[in-house]
Short mmCIF file of C-alpha atoms and ligand atoms in Angstrom, two decimals:
data_model
loop_
_atom_site.label_atom_id
_atom_site.label_comp_id
_atom_site.label_asym_id
_atom_site.label_seq_id
_atom_site.Cartn_x
_atom_site.Cartn_y
_atom_site.Cartn_z
CA MET A 1 62.34 -25.39 61.17
CA ARG A 2 66.20 -25.68 60.98
CA ILE A 3 67.18 -24.54 57.44
CA ALA A 4 70.55 -24.69 55.72
CA VAL A 5 71.21 -22.53 52.67
CA VAL A 6 74.25 -23.63 50.58
CA ALA A 7 76.13 -20.76 48.86
CA LEU A 8 75.54 -17.21 50.27
CA GLY A 9 75.90 -15.22 46.97
CA LYS A 10 73.64 -12.53 45.45
CA ILE A 11 70.72 -15.10 45.45
CA GLY A 12 71.59 -17.40 48.44
CA LEU A 13 72.17 -14.74 51.09
CA PRO A 14 68.77 -12.87 50.50
CA LEU A 15 67.07 -16.25 50.52
CA ALA A 16 68.68 -17.17 53.82
CA VAL A 17 67.54 -13.77 55.12
CA GLN A 18 64.05 -14.37 53.89
CA PHE A 19 63.78 -17.76 55.57
CA ALA A 20 65.17 -16.40 58.92
CA SER A 21 62.78 -13.35 58.62
CA SER A 22 59.96 -15.95 58.40
CA GLY A 23 60.83 -17.20 61.84
CA HIS A 24 63.14 -20.06 61.23
CA ASP A 25 66.57 -21.04 62.25
CA VAL A 26 68.97 -20.54 59.32
CA ILE A 27 72.60 -21.51 58.76
CA GLY A 28 74.20 -20.44 55.59
CA VAL A 29 77.37 -22.29 54.22
CA ASP A 30 79.81 -20.73 51.83
CA VAL A 31 83.36 -21.53 50.97
CA ASN A 32 84.32 -17.84 50.90
CA GLN A 33 85.63 -17.10 54.50
CA LYS A 34 85.72 -13.44 53.95
CA ALA A 35 81.94 -13.36 52.86
CA VAL A 36 81.07 -15.55 55.91
CA ASP A 37 82.79 -13.26 58.33
CA THR A 38 81.31 -10.17 56.79
CA ILE A 39 77.78 -11.69 57.13
CA ASN A 40 78.34 -12.75 60.75
CA ALA A 41 79.33 -9.18 61.57
CA GLY A 42 75.90 -8.22 60.35
CA LEU A 43 77.22 -6.54 57.10
CA GLU A 44 76.23 -7.08 53.54
CA PRO A 45 79.18 -8.59 51.53
CA PHE A 46 77.92 -6.88 48.33
CA PRO A 47 75.92 -3.79 47.65
CA GLY A 48 72.80 -3.19 45.73
CA GLU A 49 70.33 -5.69 47.25
CA ALA A 50 67.36 -3.54 48.64
CA HIS A 51 66.60 -4.04 52.37
CA LEU A 52 69.49 -6.64 52.74
CA GLN A 53 71.60 -4.60 55.12
CA GLU A 54 68.80 -3.59 57.33
CA LYS A 55 67.50 -7.16 57.67
CA LEU A 56 70.99 -8.55 58.30
CA ALA A 57 71.38 -5.93 60.98
CA GLU A 58 68.29 -7.31 62.70
CA LEU A 59 68.89 -11.08 62.17
CA ILE A 60 72.47 -11.52 62.93
CA PRO A 61 72.22 -10.17 66.53
CA SER A 62 69.04 -12.17 67.01
CA GLY A 63 70.94 -15.41 66.29
CA ARG A 64 68.17 -16.49 63.88
CA LEU A 65 70.70 -16.43 61.02
CA ARG A 66 74.51 -17.14 60.96
CA ALA A 67 76.92 -18.28 58.25
CA THR A 68 79.78 -20.77 58.32
CA THR A 69 82.35 -22.40 56.01
CA ASP A 70 81.73 -25.82 57.79
CA TYR A 71 79.09 -28.15 56.22
CA ALA A 72 79.35 -30.34 59.36
CA GLU A 73 77.78 -27.47 61.30
CA ALA A 74 75.01 -26.70 58.92
CA ILE A 75 73.71 -29.94 57.31
CA PRO A 76 73.14 -32.65 59.93
CA GLY A 77 69.78 -32.47 61.41
CA ALA A 78 68.49 -29.68 59.08
CA ASP A 79 64.76 -29.93 58.03
CA ALA A 80 65.55 -28.57 54.69
CA VAL A 81 68.64 -27.58 52.60
CA VAL A 82 68.45 -25.22 49.72
CA LEU A 83 71.50 -25.16 47.30
CA VAL A 84 72.18 -22.17 45.15
CA ALA A 85 75.78 -22.49 44.02
CA PRO A 86 76.34 -21.46 40.47
CA VAL A 87 76.50 -23.74 37.40
CA PHE A 88 78.22 -22.01 34.48
CA VAL A 89 78.42 -22.71 30.73
CA ASN A 90 81.79 -23.16 29.04
CA ASP A 91 82.24 -20.28 26.69
CA GLU A 92 83.66 -22.29 23.93
CA THR A 93 81.96 -25.57 23.90
CA TRP A 94 78.48 -24.23 25.45
CA GLU A 95 78.66 -27.24 27.75
CA PRO A 96 77.49 -26.90 31.37
CA ASP A 97 80.35 -26.52 33.95
CA PHE A 98 79.09 -28.30 37.28
CA LYS A 99 82.30 -27.88 39.16
CA TYR A 100 80.97 -25.59 41.91
CA MET A 101 77.70 -27.37 42.42
CA ASP A 102 79.34 -30.80 42.25
CA ALA A 103 81.63 -29.86 45.11
CA ALA A 104 78.67 -28.44 47.11
CA THR A 105 76.68 -31.55 46.53
CA ALA A 106 79.62 -33.76 47.56
CA SER A 107 79.93 -31.78 50.69
CA LEU A 108 76.23 -31.98 51.42
CA ALA A 109 76.14 -35.71 50.83
CA GLU A 110 78.98 -36.18 53.32
CA HIS A 111 76.92 -34.66 56.13
CA LEU A 112 73.38 -35.42 55.18
CA THR A 113 71.22 -37.12 57.82
CA ALA A 114 67.89 -38.83 57.33
CA GLY A 115 64.77 -36.67 57.16
CA THR A 116 65.89 -33.59 55.09
CA LEU A 117 64.32 -32.06 52.18
CA VAL A 118 67.00 -31.10 49.70
CA SER A 119 65.93 -28.48 47.09
CA TYR A 120 68.22 -27.24 44.28
CA GLU A 121 67.39 -23.61 43.09
CA THR A 122 70.29 -22.98 40.60
CA THR A 123 69.33 -23.14 37.06
CA LEU A 124 70.02 -26.51 35.65
CA PRO A 125 69.81 -28.56 32.36
CA VAL A 126 66.66 -30.59 32.20
CA GLY A 127 67.33 -33.98 34.04
CA THR A 128 70.08 -32.76 36.22
CA THR A 129 68.39 -33.24 39.54
CA ARG A 130 67.21 -36.78 38.78
CA ASN A 131 70.37 -37.97 36.83
CA ARG A 132 73.17 -36.15 38.48
CA TRP A 133 72.31 -35.00 42.03
CA LYS A 134 70.19 -37.96 43.25
CA PRO A 135 72.89 -40.52 42.46
CA MET A 136 75.68 -38.36 43.75
CA ILE A 137 73.85 -37.76 47.01
CA GLU A 138 72.93 -41.27 47.48
CA ALA A 139 76.48 -42.46 46.80
CA GLY A 140 78.08 -39.87 49.20
CA SER A 141 75.51 -40.23 52.05
CA GLY A 142 74.54 -44.01 51.82
CA LEU A 143 70.84 -42.70 52.15
CA THR A 144 68.03 -43.49 49.84
CA GLU A 145 66.09 -40.61 48.00
CA GLY A 146 62.29 -41.06 48.60
CA VAL A 147 62.99 -43.08 51.79
CA ASP A 148 65.63 -41.18 53.88
CA PHE A 149 65.65 -37.80 52.20
CA HIS A 150 63.69 -36.06 49.49
CA LEU A 151 64.93 -34.26 46.51
CA ALA A 152 63.15 -31.33 44.77
CA TYR A 153 64.01 -28.71 42.17
CA SER A 154 62.67 -25.19 42.48
CA PRO A 155 64.04 -22.56 40.04
CA GLU A 156 65.15 -19.13 41.42
CA ARG A 157 63.31 -16.49 39.19
CA VAL A 158 64.07 -13.34 41.17
CA LEU A 159 66.03 -10.35 39.84
CA THR A 160 69.05 -9.29 42.02
CA GLY A 161 68.50 -5.89 43.46
CA ARG A 162 64.87 -6.60 44.32
CA VAL A 163 64.88 -10.27 45.56
CA PHE A 164 62.63 -9.84 48.50
CA GLU A 165 59.96 -7.98 46.44
CA ASP A 166 60.16 -10.78 43.54
CA LEU A 167 59.87 -13.46 46.13
CA ARG A 168 56.47 -12.20 47.20
CA LYS A 169 55.40 -11.51 43.66
CA TYR A 170 56.30 -14.60 41.58
CA PRO A 171 54.77 -18.00 42.08
CA LYS A 172 57.24 -20.50 43.51
CA LEU A 173 57.62 -23.18 40.97
CA ILE A 174 58.52 -26.65 42.32
CA GLY A 175 58.98 -30.28 41.12
CA ALA A 176 59.97 -33.32 43.06
CA LEU A 177 60.91 -36.97 42.57
CA SER A 178 58.04 -38.38 44.51
CA PRO A 179 54.56 -37.36 45.85
CA GLU A 180 56.11 -37.15 49.38
CA GLY A 181 58.94 -34.89 48.08
CA THR A 182 56.34 -32.67 46.49
CA ARG A 183 54.32 -32.50 49.68
CA ARG A 184 57.51 -31.60 51.69
CA ALA A 185 58.69 -29.04 49.16
CA ARG A 186 55.22 -27.32 49.10
CA GLU A 187 55.04 -27.34 52.88
CA PHE A 188 58.56 -25.87 53.12
CA TYR A 189 58.21 -23.00 50.66
CA GLU A 190 54.68 -22.16 52.15
CA ALA A 191 56.38 -21.85 55.45
CA VAL A 192 59.28 -19.58 54.29
CA LEU A 193 57.60 -17.39 51.63
CA GLN A 194 54.76 -14.83 51.83
CA PHE A 195 52.94 -14.25 48.69
CA ASP A 196 51.30 -11.07 47.27
CA GLU A 197 47.81 -11.49 45.91
CA ARG A 198 47.78 -11.40 42.01
CA SER A 199 44.57 -11.37 40.12
CA ASP A 200 46.33 -11.94 36.77
CA LEU A 201 47.37 -15.55 37.57
CA PRO A 202 45.27 -18.55 36.68
CA ARG A 203 45.49 -19.74 40.23
CA PRO A 204 46.17 -18.09 43.60
CA ASN A 205 49.76 -16.84 43.94
CA GLY A 206 51.94 -19.29 45.93
CA VAL A 207 53.61 -22.65 45.44
CA TRP A 208 53.04 -24.04 41.93
CA ASP A 209 53.71 -27.81 41.42
CA LEU A 210 54.84 -28.80 38.02
CA GLY A 211 54.80 -32.48 38.96
CA THR A 212 58.33 -33.45 38.02
CA THR A 213 61.86 -32.06 38.56
CA GLU A 214 62.34 -32.05 34.70
CA ALA A 215 59.24 -29.73 34.15
CA SER A 216 60.41 -27.55 36.86
CA GLU A 217 64.00 -27.37 35.42
CA MET A 218 62.58 -26.77 31.94
CA ALA A 219 60.26 -23.86 33.12
CA LYS A 220 63.28 -21.76 34.16
CA LEU A 221 65.13 -22.47 30.96
CA ALA A 222 61.90 -21.80 28.87
CA GLU A 223 61.15 -18.49 30.37
CA THR A 224 64.78 -17.13 30.01
CA THR A 225 65.26 -18.62 26.55
CA TYR A 226 61.92 -17.09 25.53
CA ARG A 227 63.45 -13.65 26.41
CA ASP A 228 66.64 -14.39 24.44
CA VAL A 229 64.75 -15.58 21.38
CA ASN A 230 62.24 -12.68 21.62
CA ILE A 231 65.18 -10.16 21.77
CA GLY A 232 66.68 -12.05 18.83
CA LEU A 233 63.42 -11.48 16.81
CA ALA A 234 63.50 -7.76 17.90
CA ASN A 235 67.07 -7.59 16.69
CA GLN A 236 66.12 -9.18 13.36
CA PHE A 237 63.31 -6.69 12.87
CA GLY A 238 65.65 -3.94 14.06
CA LEU A 239 68.23 -4.78 11.32
CA PHE A 240 65.53 -5.00 8.60
CA ALA A 241 63.91 -1.75 9.71
CA ALA A 242 67.20 0.12 9.84
CA ALA A 243 68.02 -1.08 6.30
CA ASN A 244 64.48 -0.02 4.99
CA GLY A 245 64.11 3.44 6.52
CA ILE A 246 61.68 2.24 9.29
CA ASP A 247 61.79 3.14 13.04
CA VAL A 248 61.39 -0.33 14.58
CA TYR A 249 60.36 1.18 17.97
CA LYS A 250 57.17 2.65 16.44
CA VAL A 251 56.47 -0.66 14.87
CA ILE A 252 56.94 -2.62 18.07
CA GLU A 253 54.86 -0.13 20.24
CA ALA A 254 52.03 -0.47 17.62
CA CYS A 255 52.30 -4.22 17.54
CA ASN A 256 52.24 -4.54 21.28
CA SER A 257 48.99 -2.42 21.56
CA GLN A 258 47.05 -5.64 21.22
CA PRO A 259 47.41 -8.37 23.97
CA TYR A 260 49.04 -11.25 21.72
CA SER A 261 52.21 -9.32 20.89
CA HIS A 262 55.04 -8.88 23.40
CA ILE A 263 57.90 -8.01 21.04
CA HIS A 264 61.02 -6.94 23.12
CA ARG A 265 63.55 -4.30 22.22
CA PRO A 266 66.56 -4.57 20.04
CA GLY A 267 69.92 -3.73 21.60
CA ILE A 268 73.74 -3.88 21.08
CA ALA A 269 74.06 -6.89 23.57
CA VAL A 270 72.11 -9.30 25.71
CA GLY A 271 74.25 -9.52 28.85
CA GLY A 272 73.93 -10.64 32.44
CA HIS A 273 74.33 -14.05 34.20
CA CYS A 274 71.03 -15.38 32.90
CA ILE A 275 69.64 -14.44 29.47
CA PRO A 276 72.75 -15.22 27.35
CA VAL A 277 73.66 -18.26 29.42
CA TYR A 278 70.49 -20.29 29.89
CA PRO A 279 69.60 -20.84 26.21
CA ARG A 280 72.97 -22.68 26.07
CA LEU A 281 72.01 -24.81 28.98
CA TYR A 282 68.75 -25.48 27.20
CA LEU A 283 70.57 -26.36 24.03
CA SER A 284 72.70 -28.70 25.99
CA THR A 285 69.77 -31.07 26.34
CA ASP A 286 67.89 -30.10 23.14
CA PRO A 287 70.56 -29.64 20.56
CA ASP A 288 67.80 -29.64 17.69
CA ALA A 289 66.57 -26.24 18.92
CA ASP A 290 67.77 -24.28 15.90
CA ILE A 291 65.52 -21.43 16.60
CA VAL A 292 67.15 -21.02 20.09
CA ARG A 293 70.75 -21.36 18.65
CA THR A 294 70.02 -18.84 15.78
CA ALA A 295 68.65 -16.17 18.23
CA ARG A 296 71.63 -16.53 20.50
CA GLN A 297 74.11 -16.28 17.58
CA LEU A 298 72.39 -13.19 16.29
CA ASN A 299 72.14 -11.53 19.71
CA ALA A 300 75.91 -12.38 20.11
CA SER A 301 76.79 -10.81 16.71
CA MET A 302 75.13 -7.45 17.48
CA PRO A 303 78.19 -5.58 18.80
CA GLU A 304 80.27 -6.52 15.80
CA ARG A 305 77.36 -5.62 13.37
CA LEU A 306 76.79 -2.23 14.81
CA VAL A 307 80.55 -1.28 15.19
CA ALA A 308 80.94 -2.39 11.52
CA GLN A 309 78.19 0.10 10.58
CA ALA A 310 80.08 2.82 12.46
CA GLU A 311 83.20 1.95 10.52
CA THR A 312 81.32 2.12 7.22
CA LEU A 313 79.91 5.54 8.08
CA LEU A 314 83.24 6.97 9.16
CA GLY A 315 85.34 5.29 6.60
CA SER A 316 87.82 3.92 9.23
CA LEU A 317 88.06 3.80 12.97
CA SER A 318 91.83 3.39 12.92
CA GLY A 319 93.62 5.78 15.24
CA MET A 320 90.26 7.22 16.58
CA THR A 321 89.46 7.52 20.23
CA ALA A 322 86.18 5.74 21.02
CA VAL A 323 84.36 5.79 24.35
CA VAL A 324 82.04 3.10 25.21
CA LEU A 325 79.23 4.46 27.57
CA GLY A 326 78.33 1.90 30.01
CA ALA A 327 80.20 -1.25 31.30
CA ALA A 328 77.21 -2.79 33.04
CA TYR A 329 75.08 -5.28 31.29
CA ARG A 330 71.84 -3.18 31.73
CA GLY A 331 70.96 0.17 33.05
CA GLY A 332 71.01 0.90 36.78
CA VAL A 333 72.90 -2.42 37.93
CA LYS A 334 76.54 -2.69 38.91
CA GLU A 335 77.25 -6.01 37.25
CA THR A 336 79.35 -6.73 34.16
CA ALA A 337 78.71 -10.58 33.81
CA PHE A 338 78.60 -11.32 29.93
CA SER A 339 78.12 -7.54 29.53
CA GLY A 340 78.21 -6.17 25.88
CA VAL A 341 81.11 -3.89 26.96
CA PHE A 342 83.61 -6.71 26.26
CA PRO A 343 82.59 -7.56 22.83
CA THR A 344 82.12 -3.90 21.82
CA VAL A 345 85.50 -2.93 23.11
CA GLN A 346 87.01 -5.85 21.24
CA ALA A 347 85.25 -4.88 18.02
CA LEU A 348 86.40 -1.37 18.16
CA ARG A 349 90.03 -2.32 19.15
CA GLN A 350 90.23 -4.82 16.26
CA ARG A 351 89.56 -1.78 13.92
CA GLY A 352 92.46 0.13 15.34
CA ALA A 353 90.47 2.47 17.76
CA ASP A 354 91.80 3.60 21.16
CA VAL A 355 88.92 2.45 23.34
CA ARG A 356 87.93 3.86 26.77
CA VAL A 357 84.96 3.13 28.80
CA HIS A 358 82.69 5.32 31.14
CA ASP A 359 80.20 4.02 33.59
CA PRO A 360 78.60 6.19 36.30
CA LEU A 361 78.51 3.27 38.65
CA TYR A 362 82.25 2.16 38.45
CA THR A 363 85.29 3.94 39.77
CA ASP A 364 88.38 4.14 37.40
CA ASP A 365 90.09 1.45 39.51
CA GLU A 366 87.15 -0.79 39.21
CA LEU A 367 87.12 -0.39 35.37
CA ARG A 368 90.79 -1.02 35.15
CA ALA A 369 90.43 -4.23 37.20
CA LEU A 370 88.00 -5.41 34.42
CA GLY A 371 90.60 -4.63 31.86
CA LEU A 372 88.81 -1.51 30.60
CA GLU A 373 90.47 1.97 30.28
CA PRO A 374 88.50 4.64 32.14
CA PHE A 375 87.02 7.70 30.42
CA ALA A 376 85.53 10.83 32.10
CA ILE A 377 82.67 12.76 30.62
CA GLY A 378 84.13 16.01 29.45
CA GLU A 379 87.16 14.37 27.79
CA ALA A 380 87.37 14.37 23.98
CA ALA A 381 86.58 11.35 21.76
CA ASP A 382 85.78 10.78 17.99
CA VAL A 383 83.13 8.07 18.52
CA ALA A 384 80.85 7.34 21.33
CA VAL A 385 78.98 3.98 21.70
CA LEU A 386 76.03 3.78 24.14
CA GLN A 387 76.20 0.33 25.39
CA THR A 388 74.15 0.58 28.66
CA ASP A 389 70.77 2.26 29.16
CA HIS A 390 71.85 4.08 32.29
CA ALA A 391 69.40 6.99 33.20
CA ASP A 392 72.51 9.44 33.03
CA TYR A 393 72.82 8.90 29.21
CA ARG A 394 69.41 9.99 28.29
CA THR A 395 70.43 13.52 29.02
CA LEU A 396 74.06 13.35 27.65
CA SER A 397 74.82 15.80 24.90
CA PRO A 398 77.62 16.00 22.27
CA ALA A 399 78.99 19.08 24.06
CA GLN A 400 79.99 16.71 27.01
CA ILE A 401 82.22 14.67 24.60
CA PRO A 402 84.16 17.30 22.78
CA GLY A 403 85.00 16.44 19.08
CA VAL A 404 82.47 13.53 18.97
CA LYS A 405 81.80 12.70 15.21
CA LEU A 406 79.38 9.85 15.72
CA LEU A 407 77.09 8.39 18.48
CA LEU A 408 76.37 4.68 17.98
CA ASP A 409 73.41 4.34 20.22
CA GLY A 410 73.06 0.65 20.93
CA ARG A 411 70.08 1.09 23.26
CA ALA A 412 68.00 3.79 21.55
CA ALA A 413 68.39 5.66 24.82
CA SER A 414 69.97 9.03 23.69
CA ASP A 415 67.92 12.22 23.24
CA ALA A 416 67.49 12.87 19.59
CA ALA A 417 66.91 16.66 20.20
CA LEU A 418 70.27 16.88 22.11
CA TRP A 419 72.11 15.04 19.47
CA ALA A 420 70.56 16.96 16.44
CA GLY A 421 73.44 17.99 14.20
CA THR A 422 75.69 15.08 15.23
CA PRO A 423 75.67 11.82 13.06
CA ARG A 424 73.88 9.11 15.11
CA ILE A 425 73.37 5.42 14.42
CA VAL A 426 70.49 4.16 16.55
CA VAL A 427 70.00 0.39 16.83
CA GLY A 428 66.67 -0.46 15.05
CA SER A 429 66.33 2.88 13.36
CA ALA A 430 67.05 4.24 9.93
N1 NAD B 501 72.19 -13.61 39.91
C1 NAD B 501 70.98 -13.72 39.40
O1 NAD B 501 70.42 -12.68 38.90
C2 NAD B 501 70.16 -14.88 39.46
C3 NAD B 501 68.75 -14.88 39.28
C4 NAD B 501 68.13 -15.99 39.25
C5 NAD B 501 68.76 -17.16 39.56
N2 NAD B 501 70.06 -17.25 39.82
C6 NAD B 501 70.81 -18.56 40.08
O2 NAD B 501 71.41 -18.49 41.30
C7 NAD B 501 72.74 -19.11 40.98
C8 NAD B 501 73.83 -18.30 41.94
O3 NAD B 501 73.78 -16.97 41.53
P1 NAD B 501 74.39 -15.86 42.42
O4 NAD B 501 74.23 -14.68 41.67
O5 NAD B 501 73.92 -15.96 43.89
O6 NAD B 501 75.94 -16.29 42.42
P2 NAD B 501 77.19 -15.47 43.26
O7 NAD B 501 78.31 -15.62 42.37
O8 NAD B 501 76.67 -14.21 43.67
O9 NAD B 501 77.28 -16.43 44.46
C9 NAD B 501 77.67 -17.73 44.38
C10 NAD B 501 78.32 -18.21 45.72
O10 NAD B 501 78.43 -19.63 45.77
C11 NAD B 501 79.67 -19.74 46.52
N3 NAD B 501 80.09 -21.15 46.38
C12 NAD B 501 80.82 -21.68 45.38
N4 NAD B 501 81.17 -23.01 45.61
C13 NAD B 501 80.69 -23.24 46.79
C14 NAD B 501 80.64 -24.49 47.56
N5 NAD B 501 81.10 -25.59 46.99
N6 NAD B 501 79.98 -24.54 48.67
C15 NAD B 501 79.37 -23.32 49.24
N7 NAD B 501 79.38 -22.21 48.54
C16 NAD B 501 79.91 -22.11 47.38
C17 NAD B 501 80.53 -18.72 46.29
O11 NAD B 501 81.59 -18.60 47.22
C18 NAD B 501 79.51 -17.49 46.13
O12 NAD B 501 79.39 -16.82 47.42
C19 NAD B 501 73.02 -18.93 39.58
O13 NAD B 501 73.92 -19.89 39.16
C20 NAD B 501 71.71 -18.92 38.97
O14 NAD B 501 71.35 -20.35 38.56
C21 NAD B 501 70.80 -16.16 39.73
C1 UD1 B 502 62.82 -9.18 33.07
C2 UD1 B 502 63.30 -10.55 33.12
O1 UD1 B 502 62.92 -11.55 32.59
N1 UD1 B 502 64.56 -10.66 33.88
C3 UD1 B 502 65.21 -11.97 34.27
C4 UD1 B 502 66.65 -11.83 33.85
O2 UD1 B 502 67.13 -10.56 34.36
P1 UD1 B 502 68.49 -9.77 33.88
O3 UD1 B 502 68.96 -8.98 34.91
O4 UD1 B 502 69.28 -10.75 33.07
O5 UD1 B 502 67.85 -8.66 33.00
P2 UD1 B 502 67.06 -8.55 31.57
O6 UD1 B 502 66.45 -9.79 31.10
O7 UD1 B 502 66.14 -7.45 31.64
O8 UD1 B 502 68.15 -8.21 30.42
C5 UD1 B 502 69.11 -9.17 29.96
C6 UD1 B 502 69.87 -8.49 28.85
O9 UD1 B 502 68.97 -8.22 27.68
C7 UD1 B 502 68.93 -6.99 27.29
N2 UD1 B 502 67.71 -6.62 26.72
C8 UD1 B 502 66.58 -6.71 27.61
C9 UD1 B 502 65.29 -6.54 27.19
C10 UD1 B 502 65.15 -6.23 25.86
O10 UD1 B 502 64.05 -5.94 25.42
N3 UD1 B 502 66.23 -6.04 25.05
C11 UD1 B 502 67.49 -6.26 25.48
O11 UD1 B 502 68.35 -6.12 24.68
C12 UD1 B 502 69.36 -6.08 28.48
O12 UD1 B 502 69.98 -4.82 28.09
C13 UD1 B 502 70.50 -7.05 29.11
O13 UD1 B 502 71.69 -6.92 28.57
O14 UD1 B 502 67.33 -12.96 34.15
C14 UD1 B 502 67.26 -13.25 35.64
C15 UD1 B 502 68.12 -14.56 35.80
O15 UD1 B 502 67.44 -15.57 35.22
C16 UD1 B 502 65.77 -13.44 36.07
O16 UD1 B 502 65.83 -13.75 37.36
C17 UD1 B 502 64.96 -12.24 35.65
O17 UD1 B 502 63.74 -12.40 35.92
#
């Protein structure tokens, strides 16, 4: 097969590599010339994706994978095109921002030829494939969906850093606009993915047809919204527990000891590209979903609530030096998209604290480029706020932050024994 992958980012590039590794001819298209050049040199344009570099080093010289900025080179004659350019959400209005995918779709349509399967993998509001992409492609190409080309939606569910592993592990959800589209999508994904056996699924692991693009779009929004709402519930329980002298982690562990309870963990922030964003995409088509809105608002309010607790305990934060431990949105990843570091720093600064940030995965210059003042372990601070559950922080002790008067542990990740004798506020604990 000849396959084109549109957008070679943290998801698109590993996908292109996966398809080429399965023995197909793959061309990736991206508007970023530097990324395209780096890929064509056999080098990974971003770090952190397991096995990406070694696979690129094999596939680029073999000629089975190459990258271009030119849609005219990649799209005509392709058997399948997979699009995974981002769709964002406007921070203020919570409305979807389609500009990158609109541009990618217009370029695709301009060069599309008859016979191609077009599959969108970016997370989308329900109805987008049918109501937005289909008319745009038809108008731009002069071709008819279901006759000249077929349109499918197949959400990408992998976690960056372990894309190749997750592609084998998770069923590939699909939905198309016609039975022939479904057949083509199934045939395509079966040819480019290899699935691990899993005895816990109600059916053999593999391509999983949801019947319509809408159901397939909703599945991705539902599984991520579930996580946000679940964390929201954990945060609600955590606030109640802390106010009533209860350790919520003991409660959650006990509840989850039977198979019908899967309560997540409370935390200072829900960050990342996905979990704080997709509930808003969901709300854009189901504005009555108050349960989703409330959970999102509660999760977003956590940094302010916890910093306010620290202020109450210390009387005032004005003039104090505060260090936020962790810029990344979760432990072990070098990614700050929607990270809790930003609202936490803001809540501390608003109270007059001099705020600096430490993260073992970031250099001082990288932190400064994010608008964050760097801090080195060993320097003095009055308040420490543990924002990211990096492994390093589990062994951190007050002696490493001379003068520290309070640890605000937003991840319940610090060692109680090491911090005995120093006041601590632990999210979800009394
Ligand atoms: N990152 C994740 O963890 C994750 C997980 C599951 C699903 N997803 C989905 O994947 C999508 C992409 O995420 P990502 O992490 O790969 O993003 P990314 O920011 O790493 O990459 C996006 C790429 O799109 C390219 N691009 C933008 N406009 C383009 C255009 N008109 N034509 C061609 N290329 C264009 C950019 O140059 C960039 O290389 C997300 O929006 C999300 O829906 C992401
Ligand atoms: C495990 C999971 O479903 N991960 C999904 C998530 O990854 P993603 O990389 O976003 O990671 P997580 O879902 O684990 O974490 C998101 C945020 O929630 C916080 N957090 C997480 C768990 C918890 O119990 N309490 C808590 O506060 C984390 O610290 C982090 O800030 O979105 C991606 C994009 O859609 C999906 O591809 C991944 O499959």
